[in-house]
Coordinates of C-alpha atoms in Angstrom, one line a residue:
M272 CA 104.1 -1.4 -57.2
S273 CA 102.5 -4.7 -56.1
P274 CA 103.0 -6.0 -52.5
R275 CA 104.9 -8.9 -53.9
A276 CA 107.3 -6.6 -55.8
Q277 CA 107.8 -4.6 -52.6
D278 CA 109.1 -7.7 -50.9
T279 CA 111.9 -8.2 -53.5
G280 CA 115.0 -6.2 -54.1
H281 CA 117.4 -4.6 -51.7
A282 CA 114.8 -2.2 -50.2
G283 CA 112.3 -5.0 -49.7
R284 CA 114.9 -7.2 -47.9
F285 CA 116.0 -4.3 -45.8
I286 CA 112.5 -3.4 -44.5
Q287 CA 112.2 -7.0 -43.5
I288 CA 115.4 -6.7 -41.5
V289 CA 114.2 -3.5 -39.9
A290 CA 110.9 -5.1 -38.9
C291 CA 112.6 -8.3 -37.6
V292 CA 115.2 -6.4 -35.5
A293 CA 112.6 -3.9 -34.0
A294 CA 110.3 -6.9 -33.3
I295 CA 112.9 -8.4 -30.9
S296 CA 111.1 -6.2 -28.4
G297 CA 108.0 -8.3 -29.1
F298 CA 110.0 -11.4 -28.1
L299 CA 111.0 -9.7 -24.9
Y300 CA 107.3 -8.7 -24.3
G301 CA 106.2 -12.3 -24.8
Y302 CA 109.0 -13.9 -22.8
D303 CA 108.9 -11.5 -19.8
T304 CA 105.1 -11.7 -19.5
G305 CA 104.9 -15.4 -20.0
I306 CA 107.9 -16.7 -18.0
I307 CA 106.1 -15.9 -14.7
S308 CA 103.8 -18.9 -15.4
G309 CA 106.7 -21.4 -15.2
A310 CA 108.7 -19.5 -12.6
L311 CA 106.0 -18.7 -10.0
L312 CA 106.1 -22.1 -8.3
Q313 CA 109.8 -21.7 -7.5
I314 CA 109.4 -18.0 -6.5
S315 CA 106.5 -18.9 -4.2
D316 CA 108.6 -21.5 -2.5
D317 CA 111.7 -19.3 -2.1
F318 CA 109.8 -16.3 -0.7
S319 CA 106.9 -18.2 1.0
L320 CA 104.4 -16.2 -1.0
E321 CA 100.7 -16.5 -0.4
H322 CA 98.0 -15.8 -2.9
R323 CA 98.3 -11.9 -2.6
G324 CA 102.0 -12.0 -3.0
Q325 CA 101.8 -14.1 -6.1
E326 CA 99.3 -11.7 -7.6
M327 CA 101.6 -8.8 -6.8
V328 CA 104.6 -10.4 -8.5
T329 CA 102.6 -11.4 -11.5
S330 CA 100.7 -8.1 -12.1
A331 CA 103.6 -5.7 -11.4
I332 CA 104.7 -6.0 -15.0
L333 CA 101.2 -5.0 -16.2
V334 CA 101.2 -1.9 -14.0
G335 CA 104.6 -0.9 -15.4
A336 CA 103.4 -1.5 -19.0
V337 CA 100.6 1.1 -18.5
I338 CA 103.1 3.6 -17.2
G339 CA 105.7 2.9 -19.9
A340 CA 103.1 3.2 -22.6
L341 CA 102.0 6.7 -21.4
I342 CA 105.5 8.1 -20.8
C343 CA 107.2 6.8 -23.9
A344 CA 105.0 8.9 -26.1
R345 CA 106.8 12.1 -25.1
V346 CA 110.2 10.4 -25.3
S347 CA 109.4 9.1 -28.8
R348 CA 108.2 12.5 -30.0
R349 CA 111.3 14.3 -28.6
L350 CA 114.1 11.8 -29.3
G351 CA 112.7 9.8 -32.2
R352 CA 111.4 6.3 -32.6
R353 CA 114.9 4.7 -33.1
L354 CA 116.5 6.1 -30.0
T355 CA 113.4 5.4 -27.9
I356 CA 113.6 1.7 -28.9
M357 CA 117.3 1.7 -27.9
I358 CA 116.3 3.2 -24.5
V359 CA 113.6 0.6 -24.1
A360 CA 116.1 -2.2 -24.9
A361 CA 118.4 -0.9 -22.2
I362 CA 115.5 -0.9 -19.7
F363 CA 114.7 -4.5 -20.7
A364 CA 118.3 -5.4 -19.8
L365 CA 118.2 -3.5 -16.5
G366 CA 114.9 -5.2 -15.6
A367 CA 116.2 -8.7 -16.4
L368 CA 119.2 -8.2 -14.2
G369 CA 117.2 -6.7 -11.4
A370 CA 114.8 -9.6 -11.5
A371 CA 117.6 -12.2 -11.5
F372 CA 119.3 -10.7 -8.5
S373 CA 116.2 -9.8 -6.4
P374 CA 116.8 -10.5 -2.7
T375 CA 113.1 -10.3 -1.8
A376 CA 109.7 -10.6 -3.3
L377 CA 109.3 -6.8 -3.1
W378 CA 112.4 -6.2 -5.1
L379 CA 111.3 -8.8 -7.6
G380 CA 108.0 -6.9 -8.0
V381 CA 109.9 -3.7 -8.5
A382 CA 112.1 -5.3 -11.1
R383 CA 109.1 -6.6 -13.0
L384 CA 107.6 -3.1 -12.8
V385 CA 110.7 -1.9 -14.6
L386 CA 110.3 -4.7 -17.2
G387 CA 106.7 -3.7 -17.6
F388 CA 107.8 -0.1 -18.3
A389 CA 110.0 -1.5 -21.2
V390 CA 107.1 -3.7 -22.4
G391 CA 104.7 -0.8 -22.5
G392 CA 107.2 1.5 -24.1
A393 CA 108.0 -1.1 -26.8
T394 CA 104.3 -1.6 -27.6
Q395 CA 103.9 2.2 -27.9
V396 CA 106.8 2.9 -30.2
V397 CA 107.8 -0.3 -32.2
P398 CA 104.6 -0.9 -34.3
T399 CA 104.6 2.8 -35.1
Y400 CA 108.3 2.8 -36.1
I401 CA 107.8 -0.2 -38.5
A402 CA 104.5 1.3 -39.9
E403 CA 106.2 4.6 -40.6
L404 CA 109.0 2.9 -42.6
A405 CA 107.1 0.2 -44.4
P406 CA 105.4 0.6 -47.8
A407 CA 101.6 0.6 -47.7
G408 CA 101.2 -2.7 -49.6
V409 CA 103.3 -4.7 -47.1
R410 CA 102.8 -2.7 -44.0
G411 CA 100.5 -5.3 -42.4
R412 CA 103.0 -8.1 -42.9
M413 CA 105.9 -6.0 -41.6
V414 CA 104.1 -4.7 -38.5
T415 CA 102.9 -8.1 -37.6
W416 CA 106.5 -9.3 -37.2
F417 CA 106.0 -7.7 -33.8
N418 CA 103.0 -10.1 -33.1
V419 CA 105.0 -13.1 -34.4
S420 CA 107.9 -12.2 -32.1
I421 CA 105.4 -12.0 -29.1
G422 CA 104.3 -15.5 -30.0
I423 CA 107.9 -16.7 -30.1
G424 CA 108.6 -15.1 -26.8
I425 CA 105.5 -16.8 -25.2
L426 CA 106.6 -20.1 -26.7
A427 CA 110.1 -19.7 -25.4
A428 CA 108.7 -19.0 -21.9
A429 CA 106.5 -22.1 -22.1
L430 CA 109.4 -24.3 -23.2
V431 CA 111.5 -23.0 -20.3
G432 CA 108.6 -23.6 -17.9
S433 CA 107.9 -27.1 -19.2
F434 CA 111.4 -28.5 -19.7
L435 CA 113.9 -26.6 -17.7
Q436 CA 112.2 -26.5 -14.3
D437 CA 114.8 -28.9 -12.9
L438 CA 117.8 -27.3 -14.6
W439 CA 117.2 -23.5 -14.3
S440 CA 116.3 -21.6 -11.2
W441 CA 113.8 -18.8 -11.6
R442 CA 116.7 -16.3 -11.4
V443 CA 118.2 -17.8 -14.6
M444 CA 114.8 -17.8 -16.2
F445 CA 114.5 -14.0 -15.8
G446 CA 118.2 -13.3 -16.4
V447 CA 118.4 -14.8 -19.9
G448 CA 116.3 -11.9 -21.0
L449 CA 119.5 -9.8 -21.0
V450 CA 120.7 -11.5 -24.2
P451 CA 117.9 -10.5 -26.6
A452 CA 117.7 -7.0 -24.9
T453 CA 121.4 -6.5 -25.6
L454 CA 121.0 -7.8 -29.2
L455 CA 118.2 -5.3 -29.8
L456 CA 120.1 -2.4 -28.4
I457 CA 123.2 -3.1 -30.5
S458 CA 121.3 -3.8 -33.7
M459 CA 119.2 -0.6 -33.6
I460 CA 122.5 1.4 -34.0
W461 CA 122.5 0.6 -37.8
L462 CA 118.9 1.1 -38.6
P463 CA 117.3 4.4 -39.9
D464 CA 114.9 6.6 -37.9
S465 CA 111.3 7.2 -39.0
P466 CA 111.1 9.5 -42.0
R467 CA 107.9 11.0 -40.5
W468 CA 109.8 12.0 -37.4
L469 CA 112.8 13.3 -39.4
V470 CA 110.5 15.5 -41.5
R471 CA 109.0 16.9 -38.3
Q472 CA 112.5 17.8 -37.2
S473 CA 113.1 19.6 -40.5
R474 CA 115.7 17.0 -41.6
E475 CA 114.3 16.2 -45.0
D476 CA 117.5 15.0 -46.5
E477 CA 117.8 12.4 -43.8
A478 CA 114.2 11.5 -44.3
R479 CA 114.9 10.9 -48.0
Q480 CA 118.0 8.8 -47.1
A481 CA 115.8 6.7 -44.7
L482 CA 113.1 6.1 -47.3
A483 CA 115.8 5.3 -50.0
R484 CA 116.8 2.3 -47.8
V485 CA 113.2 0.9 -47.9
R486 CA 111.9 2.1 -51.2
E487 CA 112.9 1.2 -54.8
D488 CA 111.4 4.2 -56.7
Q489 CA 112.9 7.7 -56.3
R490 CA 109.8 9.3 -57.6
A491 CA 107.7 7.5 -55.0
I492 CA 110.1 8.8 -52.3
E493 CA 109.5 12.4 -53.4
K494 CA 105.8 11.9 -53.5
E495 CA 105.8 10.4 -50.1
I496 CA 107.9 13.2 -48.7
D497 CA 105.4 15.7 -50.2
E498 CA 102.5 13.9 -48.6
I499 CA 104.3 13.8 -45.2
K500 CA 105.0 17.6 -45.4
Q501 CA 101.4 18.3 -46.2
V502 CA 100.3 16.3 -43.1
Q503 CA 103.0 18.0 -41.1
T504 CA 101.6 21.4 -41.9
R505 CA 98.2 20.3 -40.6
E506 CA 99.9 18.9 -37.5
Q507 CA 101.5 22.2 -36.6
Q508 CA 98.0 23.7 -36.5
E509 CA 96.2 20.7 -34.8
G510 CA 98.8 18.7 -32.8
G511 CA 99.2 18.0 -29.1
W512 CA 97.1 16.4 -26.3
R513 CA 94.4 19.0 -26.8
A514 CA 93.9 17.8 -30.4
V515 CA 93.3 14.2 -29.0
L516 CA 90.0 15.5 -27.7
H517 CA 88.9 17.2 -30.9
P518 CA 85.6 15.8 -32.2
K519 CA 87.1 15.0 -35.7
M520 CA 89.7 12.8 -34.1
R521 CA 87.1 10.8 -32.3
P522 CA 86.3 8.1 -34.9
A523 CA 90.0 7.1 -35.1
L524 CA 90.3 7.1 -31.3
V525 CA 87.1 5.1 -30.8
A526 CA 88.1 2.5 -33.4
G527 CA 91.7 2.2 -32.3
L528 CA 91.2 2.2 -28.5
G529 CA 88.2 -0.2 -28.9
V530 CA 90.3 -2.7 -30.8
A531 CA 93.0 -2.3 -28.1
A532 CA 90.6 -3.1 -25.3
F533 CA 89.0 -6.1 -27.0
T534 CA 92.4 -7.5 -27.9
Q535 CA 92.7 -8.2 -24.2
L536 CA 89.1 -8.4 -23.0
S537 CA 88.6 -11.3 -25.5
G538 CA 90.5 -13.5 -23.0
I539 CA 93.9 -14.2 -24.6
E540 CA 96.1 -13.5 -21.5
M541 CA 93.6 -15.4 -19.3
M542 CA 94.4 -18.5 -21.3
I543 CA 98.2 -17.8 -21.4
Y544 CA 98.4 -17.1 -17.6
Y545 CA 95.8 -19.5 -16.2
T546 CA 95.6 -22.5 -18.5
P547 CA 97.6 -24.7 -16.1
T548 CA 95.2 -23.7 -13.3
F549 CA 92.1 -24.5 -15.3
L550 CA 93.5 -27.8 -16.3
R551 CA 94.6 -28.8 -12.8
D552 CA 91.0 -28.0 -11.7
A553 CA 89.8 -30.3 -14.6
G554 CA 91.8 -33.2 -13.2
F555 CA 95.1 -32.9 -15.0
G556 CA 98.4 -33.5 -13.2
D557 CA 100.9 -30.7 -13.0
S558 CA 103.1 -32.1 -15.9
A559 CA 100.1 -32.6 -18.2
A560 CA 98.8 -29.1 -17.4
L561 CA 102.2 -27.5 -18.2
Y562 CA 102.5 -29.5 -21.5
S563 CA 99.0 -28.3 -22.4
A564 CA 100.0 -24.8 -21.7
L565 CA 102.9 -25.4 -24.1
G566 CA 100.4 -26.4 -26.7
V567 CA 98.6 -23.1 -26.2
A568 CA 101.8 -21.2 -26.9
V569 CA 102.5 -23.3 -30.0
V570 CA 99.0 -22.6 -31.4
Y571 CA 99.4 -18.9 -30.6
L572 CA 102.6 -18.7 -32.6
I573 CA 101.3 -20.8 -35.5
M574 CA 98.1 -18.7 -35.9
T575 CA 100.0 -15.4 -35.5
V576 CA 102.2 -16.4 -38.4
A577 CA 99.2 -17.5 -40.4
G578 CA 97.5 -14.2 -39.7
K579 CA 100.6 -12.3 -40.7
L580 CA 100.6 -14.0 -44.1
V581 CA 97.0 -13.1 -44.9
V582 CA 96.3 -9.8 -43.2
D583 CA 97.4 -7.7 -46.2
R584 CA 95.3 -9.8 -48.5
L585 CA 92.1 -10.2 -46.4
G586 CA 92.3 -7.0 -44.6
R587 CA 92.3 -6.1 -40.9
R588 CA 88.6 -5.7 -40.4
R589 CA 87.6 -8.8 -42.5
L590 CA 90.1 -11.0 -40.7
T591 CA 88.8 -10.0 -37.3
L592 CA 85.1 -10.5 -38.3
L593 CA 85.9 -14.0 -39.8
M594 CA 87.8 -15.2 -36.7
M595 CA 86.3 -13.7 -33.6
P596 CA 82.9 -15.5 -33.7
G597 CA 84.8 -18.8 -33.6
A598 CA 86.6 -17.7 -30.4
A599 CA 83.2 -16.8 -28.9
L600 CA 81.7 -20.2 -29.8
A601 CA 84.7 -22.0 -28.4
L602 CA 84.3 -20.2 -25.0
L603 CA 80.6 -21.0 -25.0
V604 CA 81.3 -24.7 -25.5
L605 CA 84.1 -24.6 -22.9
G606 CA 81.8 -23.0 -20.4
A607 CA 79.2 -25.7 -21.0
V608 CA 81.8 -28.5 -20.5
F609 CA 83.0 -27.0 -17.2
R610 CA 79.4 -26.6 -16.0
L611 CA 78.4 -30.2 -17.0
H612 CA 81.6 -31.9 -15.7
E613 CA 82.7 -29.9 -12.6
G614 CA 84.7 -32.8 -11.2
G615 CA 86.4 -33.6 -14.4
D616 CA 86.8 -37.0 -16.1
G617 CA 89.0 -38.3 -18.9
A618 CA 86.7 -37.4 -21.8
S619 CA 85.7 -34.0 -20.5
S620 CA 89.3 -33.1 -19.6
W621 CA 90.5 -33.6 -23.1
L622 CA 87.4 -31.8 -24.5
I623 CA 88.4 -28.8 -22.3
V624 CA 91.9 -28.9 -23.9
A625 CA 90.3 -29.0 -27.4
C626 CA 88.1 -26.0 -26.6
I627 CA 91.0 -24.0 -25.3
L628 CA 93.1 -24.8 -28.4
V629 CA 90.2 -23.9 -30.7
F630 CA 89.8 -20.6 -28.9
M631 CA 93.5 -19.9 -29.3
I632 CA 93.2 -20.7 -33.1
F633 CA 90.5 -18.1 -33.6
N634 CA 91.7 -15.5 -31.2
A635 CA 95.4 -15.5 -32.0
G636 CA 94.7 -15.7 -35.7
G637 CA 92.3 -12.8 -35.6
I638 CA 92.1 -9.9 -33.3
Q639 CA 95.6 -10.6 -31.9
V640 CA 97.1 -10.1 -35.4
V641 CA 95.4 -6.7 -35.9
G642 CA 95.5 -5.2 -32.3
W643 CA 98.9 -3.5 -32.6
L644 CA 98.6 -3.1 -36.4
I645 CA 95.4 -1.0 -36.2
G646 CA 97.1 1.2 -33.5
S647 CA 100.0 1.9 -35.8
E648 CA 97.8 2.9 -38.7
V649 CA 94.6 4.8 -37.8
Y650 CA 95.9 7.7 -35.7
P651 CA 96.7 11.0 -37.5
L652 CA 100.3 12.2 -37.3
A653 CA 99.3 15.2 -35.2
I654 CA 98.3 13.0 -32.3
R655 CA 100.2 9.8 -33.2
E656 CA 102.5 9.7 -30.2
Q657 CA 99.7 10.6 -27.7
A658 CA 97.2 8.2 -29.4
T659 CA 99.6 5.3 -29.6
S660 CA 100.5 5.7 -26.0
L661 CA 96.8 5.7 -25.1
H662 CA 96.4 2.6 -27.4
A663 CA 99.1 0.7 -25.5
A664 CA 97.9 1.9 -22.1
T665 CA 94.3 0.8 -23.0
L666 CA 95.5 -2.6 -24.0
W667 CA 97.7 -3.1 -21.0
G668 CA 95.0 -1.6 -18.7
S669 CA 92.5 -4.0 -20.1
N670 CA 95.1 -6.8 -19.6
L671 CA 95.5 -5.7 -15.9
I672 CA 91.8 -5.7 -15.4
L673 CA 91.3 -9.1 -17.0
T674 CA 94.3 -10.7 -15.2
G675 CA 93.5 -9.1 -11.8
T676 CA 89.9 -10.3 -11.9
A677 CA 90.1 -13.7 -13.6
L678 CA 90.4 -15.8 -10.5
T679 CA 87.8 -13.7 -8.7
M680 CA 85.5 -14.2 -11.7
V681 CA 86.0 -17.9 -11.5
N682 CA 85.3 -17.9 -7.8
A683 CA 82.1 -15.9 -8.2
L684 CA 80.7 -17.5 -11.4
G685 CA 82.5 -20.8 -11.5
T686 CA 84.9 -21.6 -14.3
G687 CA 82.0 -22.3 -16.7
G688 CA 80.2 -19.1 -15.9
A689 CA 83.5 -17.1 -16.3
M690 CA 84.0 -18.7 -19.8
W691 CA 80.5 -17.6 -20.8
F692 CA 81.2 -14.1 -19.6
Y693 CA 84.3 -13.9 -21.8
A694 CA 82.3 -15.3 -24.7
V695 CA 79.9 -12.4 -24.4
L696 CA 82.9 -10.0 -24.5
N697 CA 84.0 -11.6 -27.7
V698 CA 80.5 -11.2 -29.2
L699 CA 80.6 -7.5 -28.2
G700 CA 84.0 -7.3 -29.9
V701 CA 82.6 -8.6 -33.2
L702 CA 79.7 -6.0 -33.1
F703 CA 82.2 -3.2 -32.3
V704 CA 84.5 -4.0 -35.2
W705 CA 81.5 -4.5 -37.6
R706 CA 80.0 -1.1 -36.7
L707 CA 83.0 1.2 -36.0
V708 CA 86.3 -0.1 -37.5
P709 CA 87.0 0.7 -41.2
E710 CA 89.4 -1.2 -43.5
T711 CA 92.9 0.1 -43.7
K712 CA 94.7 -2.4 -45.9
G713 CA 96.6 -1.1 -49.0
R714 CA 96.2 2.6 -48.0
S715 CA 99.1 4.8 -47.0
L716 CA 99.1 6.4 -43.5
E717 CA 98.4 9.8 -45.2
Q718 CA 95.5 8.4 -47.1
I719 CA 94.0 6.9 -43.9
E720 CA 94.4 10.3 -42.2
Q721 CA 92.8 12.1 -45.2
S722 CA 89.7 9.9 -44.9
L723 CA 89.4 10.9 -41.3
H724 CA 89.6 14.6 -42.1
E725 CA 87.0 14.2 -44.9
G726 CA 84.5 12.3 -42.8
R727 CA 85.0 9.0 -44.6
F728 CA 86.6 7.1 -41.7
R729 CA 84.0 4.4 -41.3
P730 CA 83.2 0.9 -42.5
G731 CA 82.2 0.7 -46.1
Q732 CA 84.0 3.9 -47.1

């Protein structure tokens, strides 16, 4: 069945509903990580925060994300993907309320740690849940609803930060996260669980029922169940954390975790968090800096949608190799502009904005589209929970490193030198994908796993 055919009919429409509902967690991820940019000025005034206190409040969510990514693997394995997503939604709601009613900066940091746990848990389980339900031909478009939702969340946070500063307190900014969290929790009640997890629990009839809601062909359902059972037999012999270290798993782990790291080390969060800071340094006023940050969020969303539309046609590897060099070039030019015009003037200031937006076009439309998608595809079922948790933890750990060192890097190298450093990381990312990441488009999860076991998990195979 062609990918276009898989998008039509009741099953095709239902898998889109599943992907969109589960991806509400992506909106929460984008909003809860991005809203700190617009709220931090008010928070700093209310709690008289110095530089270190601001860093603590900002980075607490990233620490929580690493913890949540690691812990939710075991929860997902024991309770299933669907129930885990519901638990994550409840934690999102709790964290939003805790942040809104925080009496001190310390309590706010703790509340954002809780939000981070939910963010990390969502990034571990949601892409996997969608991938395990979606047909192979449209899996990329379905999983990347998660990326699109992240972009919508980032844009919503930027809109709030730009236009509601005088109307909403920072407590309201955090508290509104309760609404999508509750919507996600309630909506998941009516969705099926992962057929892969159901087969693992010896609930084959329920697995067939779950697949029947997202597949049109009964014979294809039986074939898929048989493939899942074959992989399941191998999992019983090879599964667990010990299997993660097995040499034959290494190519998948290297490819997946490397993509996870470069998704952040390429500089995306640096731009989302610190664009207003860079632009103020370049001579922009506060309002112009915030509006430019809003432009960054708009470009992120547009390019994520564009990448979603082409990722199943172009492929994950090819899309990354086409886009990432453009991001590196934009950072090289941006660094040169900062070096040549340290004080900032009208022409150089707007050139800086143009370079930032070009970087966002190539980064958001490339590796950001495939970062979570690759993590939902390449890991064998025997280690999928453990590996996806490592994938999310690697991504969030890289984010924490980048965010925690960005201003230090700027102070040490200058803004221009820091941009050149991140450009080099983008070049390294291109070389990594070219050498070590195979193409996964159009292949079932079981076919990808079989290529790993047969030693064919490499580019060109």
